[in-house]
Amino acid sequence: MSGRPVKRSLTLKGHRTSVSLEDEFWQAFRDIAKEKNSAINALAAEIDVSRDPEVGLASAIRVFVLNWYRP
């Protein structure tokens, strides 16, 4: 585990944006998208529209992943 965030690009509402997440969060995010039969961009868009505007997208994705796996 490196713990260092990795920046990757996503497309939201037709625009490219960069999100920095640790590799473990990227992998979990991909796994969730696959389990939901959803593209990662579509899942990111769902999170984007439902998040508080004062919360960054990367933080919202981390919380989403955490809540997905929380019992």
CSV table of N, CA, C and O in Angstrom, one decimal:
chain,number,residue,atom,x,y,z
A,1,MET,N,0.8,-1.2,0.0
A,1,MET,CA,0.0,0.0,0.0
A,1,MET,C,0.9,1.2,0.0
A,1,MET,O,1.7,1.4,0.9
A,2,SER,N,0.7,2.1,-1.0
A,2,SER,CA,1.6,3.3,-1.1
A,2,SER,C,1.0,4.4,-0.3
A,2,SER,O,1.7,5.2,0.3
A,3,GLY,N,-0.4,4.5,-0.2
A,3,GLY,CA,-1.0,5.6,0.5
A,3,GLY,C,-1.0,6.9,-0.3
A,3,GLY,O,-1.6,7.9,0.1
A,4,ARG,N,-0.2,7.0,-1.4
A,4,ARG,CA,-0.2,8.2,-2.2
A,4,ARG,C,-1.3,8.2,-3.2
A,4,ARG,O,-1.5,7.3,-3.9
A,5,PRO,N,-2.0,9.4,-3.3
A,5,PRO,CA,-3.1,9.5,-4.2
A,5,PRO,C,-2.6,9.4,-5.7
A,5,PRO,O,-1.5,9.9,-6.0
A,6,VAL,N,-3.4,8.8,-6.5
A,6,VAL,CA,-3.1,8.7,-8.0
A,6,VAL,C,-4.2,9.5,-8.7
A,6,VAL,O,-5.3,9.2,-8.5
A,7,LYS,N,-3.7,10.4,-9.6
A,7,LYS,CA,-4.7,11.2,-10.3
A,7,LYS,C,-5.1,10.5,-11.6
A,7,LYS,O,-4.3,10.0,-12.4
A,8,ARG,N,-6.4,10.4,-11.8
A,8,ARG,CA,-6.9,9.7,-13.0
A,8,ARG,C,-8.1,10.6,-13.5
A,8,ARG,O,-8.7,11.4,-12.8
A,9,SER,N,-8.3,10.5,-14.8
A,9,SER,CA,-9.4,11.3,-15.4
A,9,SER,C,-10.7,10.6,-15.5
A,9,SER,O,-10.7,9.4,-15.8
A,10,LEU,N,-11.8,11.3,-15.3
A,10,LEU,CA,-13.1,10.8,-15.5
A,10,LEU,C,-13.9,11.8,-16.4
A,10,LEU,O,-13.5,13.0,-16.5
A,11,THR,N,-14.9,11.4,-17.0
A,11,THR,CA,-15.8,12.2,-17.8
A,11,THR,C,-17.1,12.4,-17.1
A,11,THR,O,-17.8,11.4,-16.9
A,12,LEU,N,-17.4,13.6,-16.7
A,12,LEU,CA,-18.7,14.0,-16.1
A,12,LEU,C,-19.4,15.0,-16.9
A,12,LEU,O,-18.8,16.1,-17.2
A,13,LYS,N,-20.6,14.8,-17.2
A,13,LYS,CA,-21.4,15.7,-18.0
A,13,LYS,C,-20.7,16.2,-19.3
A,13,LYS,O,-20.7,17.3,-19.6
A,14,GLY,N,-20.0,15.2,-19.9
A,14,GLY,CA,-19.3,15.5,-21.1
A,14,GLY,C,-17.9,16.2,-21.0
A,14,GLY,O,-17.3,16.5,-22.0
A,15,HIS,N,-17.5,16.5,-19.8
A,15,HIS,CA,-16.2,17.2,-19.5
A,15,HIS,C,-15.3,16.3,-18.8
A,15,HIS,O,-15.7,15.6,-17.8
A,16,ARG,N,-14.0,16.4,-19.1
A,16,ARG,CA,-13.0,15.6,-18.4
A,16,ARG,C,-12.7,16.3,-17.1
A,16,ARG,O,-12.6,17.5,-17.0
A,17,THR,N,-12.5,15.5,-16.1
A,17,THR,CA,-12.0,16.0,-14.8
A,17,THR,C,-11.1,15.1,-14.2
A,17,THR,O,-11.1,13.9,-14.5
A,18,SER,N,-10.2,15.5,-13.3
A,18,SER,CA,-9.2,14.7,-12.7
A,18,SER,C,-9.6,14.5,-11.2
A,18,SER,O,-10.1,15.4,-10.6
A,19,VAL,N,-9.4,13.2,-10.8
A,19,VAL,CA,-9.7,12.9,-9.4
A,19,VAL,C,-8.5,12.1,-8.9
A,19,VAL,O,-8.0,11.2,-9.5
A,20,SER,N,-8.1,12.5,-7.7
A,20,SER,CA,-6.9,11.9,-7.0
A,20,SER,C,-7.5,11.0,-5.9
A,20,SER,O,-8.1,11.4,-4.9
A,21,LEU,N,-7.2,9.7,-6.0
A,21,LEU,CA,-7.6,8.7,-5.0
A,21,LEU,C,-6.4,7.7,-4.9
A,21,LEU,O,-5.6,7.5,-5.8
A,22,GLU,N,-6.3,7.1,-3.7
A,22,GLU,CA,-5.3,6.1,-3.5
A,22,GLU,C,-5.7,4.9,-4.3
A,22,GLU,O,-6.8,4.6,-4.6
A,23,ASP,N,-4.6,4.1,-4.7
A,23,ASP,CA,-4.9,2.9,-5.6
A,23,ASP,C,-6.0,2.0,-5.0
A,23,ASP,O,-6.8,1.5,-5.7
A,24,GLU,N,-6.0,1.8,-3.7
A,24,GLU,CA,-7.0,0.9,-3.1
A,24,GLU,C,-8.4,1.5,-3.3
A,24,GLU,O,-9.3,0.7,-3.5
A,25,PHE,N,-8.6,2.8,-3.2
A,25,PHE,CA,-9.9,3.3,-3.5
A,25,PHE,C,-10.3,3.2,-4.9
A,25,PHE,O,-11.4,3.0,-5.3
A,26,TRP,N,-9.3,3.4,-5.8
A,26,TRP,CA,-9.6,3.3,-7.3
A,26,TRP,C,-10.1,1.8,-7.5
A,26,TRP,O,-11.0,1.6,-8.3
A,27,GLN,N,-9.3,0.9,-7.0
A,27,GLN,CA,-9.7,-0.5,-7.2
A,27,GLN,C,-11.1,-0.9,-6.7
A,27,GLN,O,-11.9,-1.5,-7.3
A,28,ALA,N,-11.4,-0.4,-5.4
A,28,ALA,CA,-12.7,-0.6,-4.8
A,28,ALA,C,-13.8,0.1,-5.6
A,28,ALA,O,-14.8,-0.5,-5.8
A,29,PHE,N,-13.5,1.3,-6.1
A,29,PHE,CA,-14.5,2.0,-6.9
A,29,PHE,C,-14.8,1.2,-8.2
A,29,PHE,O,-15.9,1.1,-8.6
A,30,ARG,N,-13.7,0.7,-8.9
A,30,ARG,CA,-14.0,-0.1,-10.1
A,30,ARG,C,-14.8,-1.3,-9.8
A,30,ARG,O,-15.6,-1.7,-10.5
A,31,ASP,N,-14.4,-2.0,-8.7
A,31,ASP,CA,-15.1,-3.2,-8.3
A,31,ASP,C,-16.6,-2.9,-8.0
A,31,ASP,O,-17.5,-3.7,-8.5
A,32,ILE,N,-16.9,-1.8,-7.4
A,32,ILE,CA,-18.3,-1.5,-7.1
A,32,ILE,C,-19.0,-1.2,-8.4
A,32,ILE,O,-20.2,-1.7,-8.6
A,33,ALA,N,-18.4,-0.4,-9.3
A,33,ALA,CA,-19.0,-0.2,-10.6
A,33,ALA,C,-19.3,-1.5,-11.4
A,33,ALA,O,-20.4,-1.6,-11.9
A,34,LYS,N,-18.4,-2.4,-11.3
A,34,LYS,CA,-18.6,-3.7,-12.0
A,34,LYS,C,-19.7,-4.4,-11.4
A,34,LYS,O,-20.6,-5.0,-12.1
A,35,GLU,N,-19.8,-4.4,-10.0
A,35,GLU,CA,-20.9,-5.1,-9.3
A,35,GLU,C,-22.2,-4.5,-9.6
A,35,GLU,O,-23.2,-5.2,-9.7
A,36,LYS,N,-22.3,-3.2,-9.8
A,36,LYS,CA,-23.5,-2.5,-10.2
A,36,LYS,C,-23.8,-2.6,-11.7
A,36,LYS,O,-24.8,-2.0,-12.1
A,37,ASN,N,-22.9,-3.2,-12.4
A,37,ASN,CA,-23.1,-3.2,-13.9
A,37,ASN,C,-23.1,-1.8,-14.5
A,37,ASN,O,-23.9,-1.5,-15.3
A,38,SER,N,-22.2,-1.0,-14.0
A,38,SER,CA,-22.2,0.4,-14.3
A,38,SER,C,-20.8,0.8,-14.8
A,38,SER,O,-19.8,0.3,-14.3
A,39,ALA,N,-20.7,1.8,-15.7
A,39,ALA,CA,-19.4,2.3,-16.1
A,39,ALA,C,-18.9,3.2,-14.9
A,39,ALA,O,-19.7,3.8,-14.2
A,40,ILE,N,-17.6,3.2,-14.7
A,40,ILE,CA,-17.1,4.0,-13.6
A,40,ILE,C,-17.4,5.5,-13.8
A,40,ILE,O,-17.7,6.2,-12.8
A,41,ASN,N,-17.5,6.0,-15.0
A,41,ASN,CA,-17.9,7.4,-15.2
A,41,ASN,C,-19.3,7.6,-14.8
A,41,ASN,O,-19.7,8.7,-14.3
A,42,ALA,N,-20.2,6.7,-15.1
A,42,ALA,CA,-21.6,6.8,-14.7
A,42,ALA,C,-21.8,6.8,-13.2
A,42,ALA,O,-22.5,7.6,-12.7
A,43,LEU,N,-21.0,5.9,-12.5
A,43,LEU,CA,-21.1,5.9,-11.1
A,43,LEU,C,-20.5,7.2,-10.5
A,43,LEU,O,-21.1,7.7,-9.6
A,44,ALA,N,-19.5,7.7,-11.0
A,44,ALA,CA,-18.9,9.0,-10.6
A,44,ALA,C,-19.9,10.1,-10.8
A,44,ALA,O,-20.1,11.0,-9.9
A,45,ALA,N,-20.7,10.1,-11.9
A,45,ALA,CA,-21.7,11.1,-12.2
A,45,ALA,C,-22.8,11.0,-11.1
A,45,ALA,O,-23.3,12.1,-10.7
A,46,GLU,N,-23.2,9.8,-10.8
A,46,GLU,CA,-24.2,9.6,-9.7
A,46,GLU,C,-23.8,10.3,-8.4
A,46,GLU,O,-24.5,11.0,-7.7
A,47,ILE,N,-22.5,10.0,-8.0
A,47,ILE,CA,-22.0,10.5,-6.8
A,47,ILE,C,-21.9,12.0,-6.9
A,47,ILE,O,-22.2,12.8,-5.9
A,48,ASP,N,-21.4,12.5,-8.1
A,48,ASP,CA,-21.3,13.9,-8.3
A,48,ASP,C,-22.6,14.7,-8.0
A,48,ASP,O,-22.6,15.8,-7.4
A,49,VAL,N,-23.6,14.2,-8.6
A,49,VAL,CA,-24.9,15.0,-8.5
A,49,VAL,C,-25.5,14.9,-7.1
A,49,VAL,O,-26.3,15.8,-6.7
A,50,SER,N,-25.2,13.9,-6.3
A,50,SER,CA,-25.8,13.7,-5.0
A,50,SER,C,-24.9,14.3,-3.9
A,50,SER,O,-25.4,14.4,-2.7
A,51,ARG,N,-23.7,14.7,-4.2
A,51,ARG,CA,-22.8,15.2,-3.1
A,51,ARG,C,-23.1,16.7,-2.8
A,51,ARG,O,-23.6,17.4,-3.6
A,52,ASP,N,-22.8,17.0,-1.6
A,52,ASP,CA,-22.9,18.4,-1.1
A,52,ASP,C,-21.8,19.2,-2.0
A,52,ASP,O,-20.7,18.8,-2.1
A,53,PRO,N,-22.2,20.4,-2.5
A,53,PRO,CA,-21.3,21.2,-3.3
A,53,PRO,C,-20.0,21.6,-2.6
A,53,PRO,O,-19.0,21.9,-3.3
A,54,GLU,N,-20.0,21.6,-1.3
A,54,GLU,CA,-18.8,21.9,-0.6
A,54,GLU,C,-17.9,20.8,-0.3
A,54,GLU,O,-16.8,20.9,0.2
A,55,VAL,N,-18.3,19.6,-0.7
A,55,VAL,CA,-17.5,18.4,-0.6
A,55,VAL,C,-16.9,18.0,-1.9
A,55,VAL,O,-17.6,18.0,-2.9
A,56,GLY,N,-15.6,17.8,-1.9
A,56,GLY,CA,-14.9,17.5,-3.2
A,56,GLY,C,-15.3,16.1,-3.7
A,56,GLY,O,-15.7,15.2,-2.9
A,57,LEU,N,-15.2,15.9,-5.0
A,57,LEU,CA,-15.6,14.7,-5.6
A,57,LEU,C,-14.7,13.5,-5.1
A,57,LEU,O,-15.3,12.5,-4.8
A,58,ALA,N,-13.4,13.7,-4.9
A,58,ALA,CA,-12.6,12.6,-4.4
A,58,ALA,C,-13.1,12.2,-3.0
A,58,ALA,O,-13.2,11.0,-2.7
A,59,SER,N,-13.4,13.1,-2.2
A,59,SER,CA,-13.9,12.8,-0.8
A,59,SER,C,-15.2,12.1,-0.9
A,59,SER,O,-15.4,11.1,-0.1
A,60,ALA,N,-16.1,12.6,-1.8
A,60,ALA,CA,-17.4,11.9,-1.9
A,60,ALA,C,-17.2,10.5,-2.4
A,60,ALA,O,-18.0,9.6,-1.9
A,61,ILE,N,-16.3,10.2,-3.3
A,61,ILE,CA,-16.1,8.9,-3.8
A,61,ILE,C,-15.5,8.0,-2.6
A,61,ILE,O,-16.0,6.9,-2.4
A,62,ARG,N,-14.6,8.5,-1.8
A,62,ARG,CA,-14.1,7.8,-0.7
A,62,ARG,C,-15.2,7.4,0.3
A,62,ARG,O,-15.2,6.2,0.7
A,63,VAL,N,-16.0,8.3,0.6
A,63,VAL,CA,-17.1,8.1,1.5
A,63,VAL,C,-18.1,7.0,0.9
A,63,VAL,O,-18.6,6.1,1.6
A,64,PHE,N,-18.4,7.2,-0.4
A,64,PHE,CA,-19.2,6.2,-1.0
A,64,PHE,C,-18.7,4.8,-0.9
A,64,PHE,O,-19.4,3.8,-0.6
A,65,VAL,N,-17.4,4.7,-1.2
A,65,VAL,CA,-16.7,3.4,-1.1
A,65,VAL,C,-16.8,2.8,0.3
A,65,VAL,O,-17.1,1.7,0.5
A,66,LEU,N,-16.5,3.7,1.3
A,66,LEU,CA,-16.5,3.3,2.7
A,66,LEU,C,-17.9,2.8,3.0
A,66,LEU,O,-18.1,1.7,3.6
A,67,ASN,N,-18.9,3.5,2.7
A,67,ASN,CA,-20.3,3.1,3.0
A,67,ASN,C,-20.8,1.9,2.3
A,67,ASN,O,-21.5,1.1,2.8
A,68,TRP,N,-20.2,1.6,1.1
A,68,TRP,CA,-20.6,0.4,0.3
A,68,TRP,C,-20.1,-0.8,1.1
A,68,TRP,O,-20.8,-1.8,1.1
A,69,TYR,N,-18.9,-0.7,1.6
A,69,TYR,CA,-18.3,-1.9,2.3
A,69,TYR,C,-18.6,-2.0,3.8
A,69,TYR,O,-18.4,-3.0,4.4
A,70,ARG,N,-19.2,-0.9,4.4
A,70,ARG,CA,-19.5,-0.9,5.8
A,70,ARG,C,-20.7,-1.9,6.0
A,70,ARG,O,-21.7,-1.8,5.3
A,71,PRO,N,-20.5,-2.7,7.1
A,71,PRO,CA,-21.6,-3.7,7.4
A,71,PRO,C,-22.9,-3.0,7.8
A,71,PRO,O,-23.0,-1.9,8.3
